[in-house]
Every structure is written in C-alpha cells, then in structure tokens.
XYZ file of C-alpha atoms in Angstrom:
565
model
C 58.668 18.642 70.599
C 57.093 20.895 73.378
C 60.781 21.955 74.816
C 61.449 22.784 71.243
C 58.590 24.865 70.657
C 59.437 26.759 74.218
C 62.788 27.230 72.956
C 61.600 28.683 70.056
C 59.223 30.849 72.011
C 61.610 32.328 74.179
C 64.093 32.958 71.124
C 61.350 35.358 69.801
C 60.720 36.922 73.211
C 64.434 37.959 73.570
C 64.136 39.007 69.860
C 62.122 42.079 71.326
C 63.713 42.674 74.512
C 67.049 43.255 73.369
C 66.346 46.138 71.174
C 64.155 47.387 73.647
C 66.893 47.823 76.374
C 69.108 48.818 73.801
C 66.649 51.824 72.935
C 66.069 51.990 77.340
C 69.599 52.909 77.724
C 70.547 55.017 75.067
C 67.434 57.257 76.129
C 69.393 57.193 79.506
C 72.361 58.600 78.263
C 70.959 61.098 76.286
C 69.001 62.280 79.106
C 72.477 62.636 81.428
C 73.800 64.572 78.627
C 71.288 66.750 78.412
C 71.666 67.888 82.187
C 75.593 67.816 82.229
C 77.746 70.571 81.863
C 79.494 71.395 78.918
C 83.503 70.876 79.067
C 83.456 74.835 78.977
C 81.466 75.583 81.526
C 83.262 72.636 83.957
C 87.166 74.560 82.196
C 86.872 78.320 81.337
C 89.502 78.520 78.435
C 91.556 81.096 77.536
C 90.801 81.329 73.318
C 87.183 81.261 73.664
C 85.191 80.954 70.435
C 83.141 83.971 71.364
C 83.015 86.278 68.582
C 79.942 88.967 69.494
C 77.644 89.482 72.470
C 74.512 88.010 70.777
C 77.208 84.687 70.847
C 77.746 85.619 74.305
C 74.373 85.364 75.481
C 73.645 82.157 72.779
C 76.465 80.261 74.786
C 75.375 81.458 78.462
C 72.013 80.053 77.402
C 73.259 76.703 76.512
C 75.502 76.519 79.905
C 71.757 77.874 81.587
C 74.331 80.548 82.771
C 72.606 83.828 84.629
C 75.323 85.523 82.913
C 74.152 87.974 80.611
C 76.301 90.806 78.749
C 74.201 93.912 77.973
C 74.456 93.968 73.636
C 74.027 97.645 74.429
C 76.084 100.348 77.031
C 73.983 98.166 79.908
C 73.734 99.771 83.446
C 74.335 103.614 83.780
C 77.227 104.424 86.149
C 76.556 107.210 88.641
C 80.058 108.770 88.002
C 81.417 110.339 85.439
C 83.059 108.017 82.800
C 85.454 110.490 81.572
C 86.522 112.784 84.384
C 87.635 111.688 87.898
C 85.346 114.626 90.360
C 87.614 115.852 92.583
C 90.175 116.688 90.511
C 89.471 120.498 90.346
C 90.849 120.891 93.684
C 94.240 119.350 93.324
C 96.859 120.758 90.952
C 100.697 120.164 90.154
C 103.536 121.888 92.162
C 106.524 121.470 91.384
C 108.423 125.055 91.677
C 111.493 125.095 93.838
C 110.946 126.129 97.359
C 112.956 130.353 98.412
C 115.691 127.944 100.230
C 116.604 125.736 97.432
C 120.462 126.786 96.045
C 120.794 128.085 93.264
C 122.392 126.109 90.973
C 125.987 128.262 90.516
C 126.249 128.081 94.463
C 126.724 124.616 94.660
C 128.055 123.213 91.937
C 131.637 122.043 92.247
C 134.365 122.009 89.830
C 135.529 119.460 88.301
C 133.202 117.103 89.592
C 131.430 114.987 86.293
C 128.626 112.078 87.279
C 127.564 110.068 84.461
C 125.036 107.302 84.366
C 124.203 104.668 82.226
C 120.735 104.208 82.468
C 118.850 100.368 82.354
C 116.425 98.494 80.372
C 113.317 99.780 77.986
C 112.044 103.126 77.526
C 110.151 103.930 80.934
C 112.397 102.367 83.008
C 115.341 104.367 81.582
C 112.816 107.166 82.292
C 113.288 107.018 86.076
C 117.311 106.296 85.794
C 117.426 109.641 83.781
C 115.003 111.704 86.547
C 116.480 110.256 89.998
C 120.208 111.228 88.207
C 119.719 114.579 87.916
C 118.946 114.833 91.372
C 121.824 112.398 92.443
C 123.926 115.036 90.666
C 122.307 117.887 92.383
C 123.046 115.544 96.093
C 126.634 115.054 94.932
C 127.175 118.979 93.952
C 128.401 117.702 90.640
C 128.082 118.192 86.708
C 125.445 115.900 84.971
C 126.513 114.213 81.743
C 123.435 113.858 79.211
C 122.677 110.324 80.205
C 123.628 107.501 78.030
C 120.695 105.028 77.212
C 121.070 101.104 77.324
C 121.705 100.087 74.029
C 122.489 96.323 74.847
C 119.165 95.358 77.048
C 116.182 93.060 75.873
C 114.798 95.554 74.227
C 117.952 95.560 71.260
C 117.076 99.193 71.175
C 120.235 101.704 69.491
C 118.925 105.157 69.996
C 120.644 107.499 71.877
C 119.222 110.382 74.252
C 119.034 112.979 71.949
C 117.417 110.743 69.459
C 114.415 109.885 71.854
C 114.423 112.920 74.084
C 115.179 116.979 73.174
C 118.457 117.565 74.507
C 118.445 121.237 74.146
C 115.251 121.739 75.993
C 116.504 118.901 78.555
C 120.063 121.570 79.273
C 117.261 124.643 79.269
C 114.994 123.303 81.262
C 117.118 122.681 84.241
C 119.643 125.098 83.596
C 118.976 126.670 87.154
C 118.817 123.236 89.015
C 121.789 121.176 87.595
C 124.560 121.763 85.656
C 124.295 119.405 82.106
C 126.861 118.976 79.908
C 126.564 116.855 76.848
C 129.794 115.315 77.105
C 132.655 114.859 79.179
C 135.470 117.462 78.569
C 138.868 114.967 77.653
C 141.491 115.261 80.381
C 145.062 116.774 79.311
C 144.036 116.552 75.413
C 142.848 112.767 76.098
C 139.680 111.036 76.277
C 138.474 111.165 80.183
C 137.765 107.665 81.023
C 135.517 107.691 84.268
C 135.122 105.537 87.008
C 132.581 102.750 86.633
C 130.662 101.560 89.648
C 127.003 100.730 90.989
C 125.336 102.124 94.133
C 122.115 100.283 95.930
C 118.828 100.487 94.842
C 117.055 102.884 97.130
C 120.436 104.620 97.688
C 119.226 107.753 99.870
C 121.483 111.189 100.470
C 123.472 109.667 103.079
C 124.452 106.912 101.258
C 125.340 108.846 98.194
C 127.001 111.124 100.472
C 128.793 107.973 101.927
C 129.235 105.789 98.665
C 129.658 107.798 95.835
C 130.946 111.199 97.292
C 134.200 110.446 98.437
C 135.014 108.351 94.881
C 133.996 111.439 93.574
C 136.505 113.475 94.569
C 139.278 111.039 94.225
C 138.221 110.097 90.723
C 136.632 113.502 89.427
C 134.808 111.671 87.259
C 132.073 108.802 88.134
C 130.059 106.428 85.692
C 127.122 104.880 87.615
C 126.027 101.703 85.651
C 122.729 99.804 86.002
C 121.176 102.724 86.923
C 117.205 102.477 88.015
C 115.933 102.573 90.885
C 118.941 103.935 92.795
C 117.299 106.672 94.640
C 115.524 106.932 97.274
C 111.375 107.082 97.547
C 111.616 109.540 100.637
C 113.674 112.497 99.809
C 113.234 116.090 101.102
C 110.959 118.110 99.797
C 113.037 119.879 97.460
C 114.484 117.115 95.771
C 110.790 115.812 95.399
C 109.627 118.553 93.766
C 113.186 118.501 91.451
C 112.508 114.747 90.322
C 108.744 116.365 88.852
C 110.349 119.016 87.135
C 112.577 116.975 85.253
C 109.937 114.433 84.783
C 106.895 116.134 83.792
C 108.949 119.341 82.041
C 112.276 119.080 80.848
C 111.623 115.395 79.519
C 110.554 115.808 76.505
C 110.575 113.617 73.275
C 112.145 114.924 69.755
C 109.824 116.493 67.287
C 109.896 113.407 64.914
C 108.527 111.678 68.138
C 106.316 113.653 69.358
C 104.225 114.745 66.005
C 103.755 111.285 64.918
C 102.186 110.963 68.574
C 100.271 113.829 68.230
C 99.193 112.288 64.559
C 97.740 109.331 66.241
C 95.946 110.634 69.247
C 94.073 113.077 66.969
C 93.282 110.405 64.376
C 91.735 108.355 67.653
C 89.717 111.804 68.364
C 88.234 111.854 64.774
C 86.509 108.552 65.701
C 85.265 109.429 68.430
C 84.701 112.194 71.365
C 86.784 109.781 73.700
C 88.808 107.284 73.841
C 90.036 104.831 76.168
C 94.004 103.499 76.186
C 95.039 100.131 77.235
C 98.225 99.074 78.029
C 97.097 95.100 78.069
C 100.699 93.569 78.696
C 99.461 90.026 77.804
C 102.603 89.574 75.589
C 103.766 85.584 76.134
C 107.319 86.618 77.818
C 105.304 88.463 80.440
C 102.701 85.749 81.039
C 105.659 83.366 81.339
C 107.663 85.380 83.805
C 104.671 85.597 85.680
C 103.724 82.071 86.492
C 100.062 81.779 85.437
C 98.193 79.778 84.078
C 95.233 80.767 81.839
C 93.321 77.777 80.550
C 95.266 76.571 77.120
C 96.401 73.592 78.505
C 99.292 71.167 78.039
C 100.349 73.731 74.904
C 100.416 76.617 77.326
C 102.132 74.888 79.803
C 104.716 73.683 77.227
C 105.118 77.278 75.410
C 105.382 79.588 78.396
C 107.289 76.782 80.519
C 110.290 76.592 77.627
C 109.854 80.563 77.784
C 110.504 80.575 82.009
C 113.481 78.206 81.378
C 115.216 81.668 80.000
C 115.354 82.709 83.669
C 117.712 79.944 85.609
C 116.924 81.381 89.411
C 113.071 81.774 89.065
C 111.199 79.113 91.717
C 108.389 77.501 90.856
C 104.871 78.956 91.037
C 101.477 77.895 92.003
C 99.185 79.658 89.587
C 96.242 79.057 91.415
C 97.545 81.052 94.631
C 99.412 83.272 92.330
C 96.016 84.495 90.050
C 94.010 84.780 93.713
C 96.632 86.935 95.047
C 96.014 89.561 92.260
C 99.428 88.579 90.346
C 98.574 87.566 87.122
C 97.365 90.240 84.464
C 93.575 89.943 83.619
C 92.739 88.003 80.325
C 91.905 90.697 77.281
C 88.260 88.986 77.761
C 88.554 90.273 81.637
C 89.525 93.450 81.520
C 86.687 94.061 78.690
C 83.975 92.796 81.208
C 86.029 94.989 83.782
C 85.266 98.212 81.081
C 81.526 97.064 80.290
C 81.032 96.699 84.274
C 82.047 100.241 84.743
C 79.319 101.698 82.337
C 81.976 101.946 78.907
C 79.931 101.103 76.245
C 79.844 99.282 73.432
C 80.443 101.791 70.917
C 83.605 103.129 73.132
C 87.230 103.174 70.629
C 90.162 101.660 72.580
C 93.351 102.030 71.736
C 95.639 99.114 72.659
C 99.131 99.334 73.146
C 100.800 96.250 73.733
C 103.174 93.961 71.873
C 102.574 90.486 70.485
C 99.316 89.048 72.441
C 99.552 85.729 73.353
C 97.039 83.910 71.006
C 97.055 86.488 68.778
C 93.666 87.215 67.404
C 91.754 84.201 68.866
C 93.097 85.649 72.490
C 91.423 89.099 71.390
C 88.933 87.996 70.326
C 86.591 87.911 73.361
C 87.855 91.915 74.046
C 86.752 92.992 70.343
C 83.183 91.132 70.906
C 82.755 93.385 74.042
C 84.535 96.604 72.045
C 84.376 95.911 68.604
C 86.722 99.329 67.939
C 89.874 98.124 68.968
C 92.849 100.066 67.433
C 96.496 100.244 67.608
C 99.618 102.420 65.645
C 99.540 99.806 63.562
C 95.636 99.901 62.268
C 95.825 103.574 62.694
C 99.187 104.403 60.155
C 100.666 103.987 57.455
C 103.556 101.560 57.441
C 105.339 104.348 56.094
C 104.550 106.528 58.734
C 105.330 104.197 61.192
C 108.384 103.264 59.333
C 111.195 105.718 60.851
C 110.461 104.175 64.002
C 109.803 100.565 63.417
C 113.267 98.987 63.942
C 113.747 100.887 67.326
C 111.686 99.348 70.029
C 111.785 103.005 72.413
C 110.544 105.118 69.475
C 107.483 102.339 69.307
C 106.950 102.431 72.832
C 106.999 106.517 73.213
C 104.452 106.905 70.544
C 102.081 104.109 72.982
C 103.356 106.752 75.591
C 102.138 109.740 74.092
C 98.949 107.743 72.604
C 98.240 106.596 76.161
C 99.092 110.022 78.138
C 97.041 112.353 75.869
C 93.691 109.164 76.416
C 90.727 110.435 78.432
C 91.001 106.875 80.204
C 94.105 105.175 80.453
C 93.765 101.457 81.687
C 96.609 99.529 82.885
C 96.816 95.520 83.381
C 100.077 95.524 85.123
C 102.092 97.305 87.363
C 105.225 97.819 85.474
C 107.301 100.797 84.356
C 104.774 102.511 81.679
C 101.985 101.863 84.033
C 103.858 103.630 86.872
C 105.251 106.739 84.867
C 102.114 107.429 83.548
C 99.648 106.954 86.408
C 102.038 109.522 87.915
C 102.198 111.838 85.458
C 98.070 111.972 84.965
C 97.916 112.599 88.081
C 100.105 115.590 88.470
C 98.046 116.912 85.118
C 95.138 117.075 86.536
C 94.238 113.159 87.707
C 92.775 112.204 84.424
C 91.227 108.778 84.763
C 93.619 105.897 85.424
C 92.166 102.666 86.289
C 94.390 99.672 88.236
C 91.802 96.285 87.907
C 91.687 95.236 91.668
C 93.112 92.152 90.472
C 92.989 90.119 93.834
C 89.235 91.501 94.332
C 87.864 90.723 91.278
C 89.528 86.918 90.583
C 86.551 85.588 92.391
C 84.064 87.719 90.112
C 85.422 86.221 87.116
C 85.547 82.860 88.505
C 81.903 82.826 89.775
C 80.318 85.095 86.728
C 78.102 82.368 84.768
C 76.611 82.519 88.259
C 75.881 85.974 88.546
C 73.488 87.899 87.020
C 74.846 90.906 85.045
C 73.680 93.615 87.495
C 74.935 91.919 90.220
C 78.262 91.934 88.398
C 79.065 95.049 87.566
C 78.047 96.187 90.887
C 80.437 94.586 92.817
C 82.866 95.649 90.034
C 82.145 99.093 90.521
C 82.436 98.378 94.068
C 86.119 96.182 94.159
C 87.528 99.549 91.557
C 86.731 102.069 94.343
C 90.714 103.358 95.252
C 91.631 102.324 92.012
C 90.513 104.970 89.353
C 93.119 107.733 89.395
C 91.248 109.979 92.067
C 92.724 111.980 94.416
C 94.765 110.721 97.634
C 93.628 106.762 96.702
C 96.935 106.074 97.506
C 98.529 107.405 100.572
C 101.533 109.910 100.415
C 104.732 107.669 100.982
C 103.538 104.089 100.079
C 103.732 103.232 96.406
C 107.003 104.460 94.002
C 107.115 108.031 93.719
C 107.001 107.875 89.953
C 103.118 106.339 90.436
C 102.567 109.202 93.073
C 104.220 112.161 93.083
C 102.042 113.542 96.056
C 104.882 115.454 97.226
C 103.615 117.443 93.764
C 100.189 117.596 94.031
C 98.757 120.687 95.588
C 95.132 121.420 97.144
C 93.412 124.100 96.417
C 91.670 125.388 99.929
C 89.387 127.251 98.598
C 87.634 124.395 96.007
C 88.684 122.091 99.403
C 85.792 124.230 101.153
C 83.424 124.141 99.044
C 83.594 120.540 98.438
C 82.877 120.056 102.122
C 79.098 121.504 100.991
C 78.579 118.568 98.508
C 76.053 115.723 99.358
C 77.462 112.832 100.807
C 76.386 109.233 100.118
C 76.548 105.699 101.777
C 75.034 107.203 105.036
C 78.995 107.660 106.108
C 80.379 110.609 106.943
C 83.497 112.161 104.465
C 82.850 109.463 101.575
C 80.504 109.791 98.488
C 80.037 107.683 95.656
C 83.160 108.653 93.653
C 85.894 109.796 96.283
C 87.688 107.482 97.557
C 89.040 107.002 101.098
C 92.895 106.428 100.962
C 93.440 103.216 102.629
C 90.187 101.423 101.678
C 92.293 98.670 99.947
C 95.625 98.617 102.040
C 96.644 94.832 100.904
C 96.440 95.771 97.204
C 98.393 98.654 97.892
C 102.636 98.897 97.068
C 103.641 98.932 100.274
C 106.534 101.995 100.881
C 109.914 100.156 99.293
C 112.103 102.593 101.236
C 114.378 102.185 103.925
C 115.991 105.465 105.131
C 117.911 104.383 108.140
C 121.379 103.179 107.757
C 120.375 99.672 106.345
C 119.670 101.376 103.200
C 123.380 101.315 102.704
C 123.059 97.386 102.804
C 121.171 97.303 99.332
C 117.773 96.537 98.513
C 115.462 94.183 100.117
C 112.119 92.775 98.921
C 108.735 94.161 99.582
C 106.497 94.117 97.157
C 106.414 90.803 95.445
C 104.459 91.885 92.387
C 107.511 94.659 91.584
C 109.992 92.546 90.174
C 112.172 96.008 89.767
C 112.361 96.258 93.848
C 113.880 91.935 94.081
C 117.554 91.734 94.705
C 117.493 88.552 93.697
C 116.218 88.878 89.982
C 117.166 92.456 89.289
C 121.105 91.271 87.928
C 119.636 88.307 85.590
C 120.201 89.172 82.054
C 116.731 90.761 80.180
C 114.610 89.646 83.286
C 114.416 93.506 84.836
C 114.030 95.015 81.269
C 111.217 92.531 80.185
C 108.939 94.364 82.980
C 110.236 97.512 82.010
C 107.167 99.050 79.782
C-alpha cells in the first residue's frame, strides 16, 4: 500500500515537471533565435525584397546592421556632381599637322581596300575608324565599309542606313579617298581578295602583310575587322582616327532626331540627368563567370548559358568578383551613385538590354532612384517602332541618349563604354564614372558593418582616377578609343592659373578633385600594344577583363560580339 501511494506520488510529480522543461527549452530556443542572424544577413542575395529606403533602414534594423541609407540626398560631396573641374584647360585637337600629305599626293591608283567590319554597333565603330587610316597607311582607296550583318546581334542595316554616308565622303575628303563601291573590272563585278591581318597590326606590318597583296590583287577585302590597328601610331594618324571618330561619324537623320527626342524629353524632367549603361543582361553575367547570390537556379541558368562557349575554362567567382571582374549588381552601383552625393530625386536613364531578374533585380536600384527611365518608358512604341527590329538602330539611340548625359556611368568595360568615355573626353571630359570594381568589392561585402558616412567616404575615396577627369589615365596605356590623349590639348594659359588654386590633402600637386594619373595602376588597362616585330606574330593577351584583346576567344562564334556594346 505505501509503495503504491509513492508510486502514485511520483506519477503526479513528473506530471509537472514535464511541461515545465518542455516550456524551459522552448524559451531556450526562442532566445537563440532571437540573437541569430537572419539567413540574409549570413547570404546577401541578389533579388532582394527591398522596395524603398524606409524598407532599407526597417531591414538593417532587424539584422542590428550600422548600415543606414540616407532617405534624403545624404552627405554633401565637395566636388561638383555635374562637371569634372579641370576640364576648362584641356580641349580636343584633332587638325592635321603642316607635314601631313595631302590626300591627292598619295593616293595610288587602282589600289581599292575594303573591310568588313565585326560584331554590334560600337565595336563596328572602331573597325570603321582604324580602316580609314589603314587605307591612308596602304596609299589606297577606301570602300564605304560594309557592316556585319550575320553576328549575334542578327542586325541587317547597312552603313548608310546607320551612319550619313555623304557627310562620311565630305568629311574626309582631304584625308582618304572613299568610294561607295567598287568600280567592276572589264564590265564585270570586281571580286576582291579576302584575307585577315593581326589584331594590333601596326604600319610595318600592314606595310609587310597587306601591301604587297595589294598590289598583286588591286583589290583587298579585310574580314573580321576590329581591333586590327595598332594603339601606338604616329601622331598624325592619331589625330586622323579622332577626326573620323568624333566628326565624320555621324548617324542618319532618322537616327539622330529620335536621339535628340529622347535626351530632351530626359531634360524636361529634370536639370540633369545621369546615363547608365548597367550591362547586367544574363549572356554577359554568364560569360563572365560570377556568381551573384540566386543560388542553385543561377547556377543552373547562366551555367546552360556558358555551355554556348565550348573553350571557356572554368571560373572561381569568388577570386573573379575580388579581382574587379564581375559587373556591380544594379543595387551596387545605386549605393555607388548615393555614395557620391546623387540624390534621391536624380532621373537615370538606363540603357541596357534584358536585366537578369527583371524587375525584382531592379528593384533595389529604383528604391535608391526611384526615376529610372529607358527608350522604352520614354516613347511611344510607335516612335520607337522604325527601329525596333534592328538591334544597332536601338543601341545608337542608348548612344546618343548616353553621349548627350551630364553623367554617364558605365558597369563594364566593353565597346560602348570605351567609345564613349573617349569621346566625352575629347568634348570637353564630361563626367564618366568607371566603379573601381576591385576597390570597392570589399565595401559592399562589409557594408551592414559600416556606418553610412563611413561608406561613402571610402567610396568617394576608391572613385578618385575614375571619374572622367583629366590625365586619370596615362597617355599610352588603355585603348585609344577610351583615351584619345594624343587629342586632347592643354591650354597653358588656364594650365597657369590653375597652379594658383588651393591645394588639399597637405600634398603637393593634388586637390580634392584632380586626380594623379597612376594612383590606381592595377585597375588600369595595361598598354595592349606591341610595336616591335612580334606584332607581326598576332595578338597576345594582356588585359584579362578585355575579352576583345584574347586570341583565344576572339574566333568563337557570337562570343567577341556579345561584349561588343
């Protein structure tokens, strides 16, 4: 009887107990909770569900992040947002020199070169430059170029349907001879002869290549032709390659008033505007190798994209994103803008293709700049619909839209990026900025650890060589499409007086906004040009972030032309 009532005793005992260890634990675990991270603090995802900057600051709270993004402009910058302050003393030159021939001295007869230019838009841009001055090294007749019609870019137009042919003859009419067409030989078509020179092909080795075909054949057809020229050239042929560049390029009418259309509908909205050429377009990301945080489906999508290209090795995103390869994220380049003092309220203009993610990938940009636009917000599908099914006519209103922007920003260093930092600078260095990708990987990576000021401080600080001033890059590294500096001429008097200004940084010849040429010499193109006798061997690789320099890639089929704008 007494073991039975101490059974029974200790039956009510555990009664209690159990639920009270029950209640024990799960006040454990919801205390470990509580100080764990959340999954997206521990795994910074690409499509973030961040939809405005009140939701910014809502999530950093919840992470206990530092983080915070001003909901207004935030810090002041000390420079000027819309004007890059040394450019009043450098100008574009381009006028042949007294000793440059005239053109009716040197050209031979019967002597045709034609060239059949390669890929999208801009990089048929620099095929159609560097051959007139080929032309003008072999002392021969240019042919009006013909444009690739069979590239990635599916794109049928022909020269005189992107670019004004009369004005392109005019323009250059005491440089080069241009001819539309080649005359027919004995009442027949003239077939010329097809064949391919080097990349980086310099005089000599047109002079040793191509001339002596030349005047055997009388008529030459250089295919694949980008990038088959030279960096380093004399001075005269330079100064040639900016004249037909920056003045006898120039699009048709249809072209260029639709352009004109949209840049002064972004003006109405605004006193400034910012363009962005985001390249985030999944073919791109896939070439590239990176990874951005979607996962197994990212892996899977961009992966059965890379198969496309047979030859290309395996990457390792990690090393490839802290090497400054991979574009920013649209989120990234935003904070990049905010950083820099843009504000808020600034309109940005985005040219780009189809984003990867679409509108959950943008997202995180329109929170930060809530007036995104493109051509396509901005007109009329019947406005836009002359040009639609041609992918060059597309691209060269971005062109104009992005050329005539008081800030151009670029994410990647392709063709478009190139032509135009180039061509801003030789009109007067309006602001181009280059994100200092390999500088600022570790600022994104660390952020919800850094407290806003701190941020955009160092940002300001990594984007120094990098904003389209003056002499950031020095003369002779780089393509000379990005820097024409054979074409950009000081003026010594403004040279002078800037010598008076205050200086900053307690060191002597640098202020706050110039920039000292070299201060970033591993983000820097290094010079692609050899102009010693191995540049008759062909190309090499040098800069591995330019896939139009790699021997080994440049023949694939749509590989060269996917980087091409």
């Amino acid at each position: 009887m007494a073991i039975h009532r101490r059974r029974y005793h200790n039956n009510k005992r555990f009664r209690y107990i159990i639920p009270l260890i029950s209640v024990t634990i799960l006040f454990i675990y919801a205390f470990i909770s509580l100080l764990a991270p959340s999954p997206d603090h521990l795994h910074h995802r690409l499509r973030r569900t961040t939809l405005s900057d009140d939701e910014v600051n809502h999530e950093s709270k919840r992470v206990s992040s530092i983080f915070k993004v001003p909901i207004s402009g935030g810090m002041m910058s000390e420079r000027n947002l819309w004007s890059t302050r040394m450019s009043k003393f450098y100008y574009g030159c381009s006028n042949a020199s007294a000793k440059f021939p005239k053109v009716e001295t040197i050209t031979y007869p019967n002597r045709y070169l034609m060239i059949a230019t390669s890929g999208g838009l801009n990089q048929q841009r620099t095929g159609i430059t560097d051959a007139v001055v080929a032309a003008r090294i072999l002392n021969a007749t240019l042919v009006v170029p013909k444009l690739d019609q069979k590239s990635f870019w599916k794109d049928s137009s022909t020269f005189s349907e992107i670019f004004d042919v009369e004005w392109f003859i005019s323009r250059l009419s005491k440089d080069v001879k241009v001819i539309k067409e080649l005359p027919r030989k004995g009442g027949k078509v003239w077939v010329p002869y097809n064949m391919r020179v080097p990349r980086k092909c310099n005089e000599r080795c047109y002079q040793i290549r191509v001339l002596p075909v030349l005047l055997k054949k009388h008529a030459v057809q250089l295919s694949k032709f980008d990038y088959r020229l030279s960096n380093k050239l004399e001075t005269d042929l330079q100064k040639l390659r900016c004249r037909v560049n920056y003045h006898a390029l120039k699009f048709t009418d249809p072209i260029n008033k639709m352009g004109q259309k949209l840049v002064n509908r972004m003006r109405k909205m605004g006193k400034h505007y910012v363009a962005l050429h985001l390249r985030f377009e999944p073919d791109m990301l896939a070439f590239s190798g990176c990874y951005y945080g979607g996962g197994e489906k990212e892996r899977k999508e961009l992966g059965k994209i890379r198969k496309r290209w047979k030859t290309l090795h395996s990457n390792n995103p990690d090393k490839e994103r802290r090497q400054g390869r991979c574009p920013l994220t649209p989120e990234e380049v935003g904070l990049m803008l905010r950083a820099l003092g843009y504000s808020k309220d600034v309109h940005l203009y985005v040219a780009s293709g189809e984003v990867y993610g679409g509108d959950e990938t943008l997202a995180p940009l329109r929170a930060l700049f809530p007036n995104i636009h493109s051509k396509d917000t901005i007109a009329t599908k019947d406005e836009l619909e002359p040009f639609s099914t041609f992918s060059s006519r597309m691209a060269a209103l971005d062109f104009i839209v992005c050329d005539e922007s008081d800030v151009f920003v670029t994410n990647n260093n392709g063709n478009m990026a190139k032509i135009l930092a180039g061509r801003r600078r030789y009109f007067g260095h309006k602001p181009t900025i280059r994100p200092n990708a390999k500088k600022l990987y570790r600022l994104f990576l660390n952020r919800e650890n850094t407290t806003w000021e701190e941020f955009s401080s160092r940002v300001r600080t990594h984007q120094r060589g990098f904003m389209g001033e003056p002499k950031e890059v020095r003369p002779g590294r780089g393509e000379f499409h990005e820097n024409p500096a054979t074409c950009i001429c000081e003026d010594p008097e403004a040279k002078s007086r800037s010598e008076t200004l205050p200086r900053k940084f307690g060191k002597a010849n640098i202020d706050s906004d110039e920039v000292v040429a070299d201060q970033d010499i591993e983000n820097e193109p290094e010079a692609s040009d050899q102009d010693e006798d191995d540049d008759l061997m062909g190309p090499r690789l040098v800069n591995e972030t330019n896939a139009d320099d790699d021997p080994s890639i440049s023949e694939l089929p749509e590989l060269e032309e996917l980087l091409s704008d």
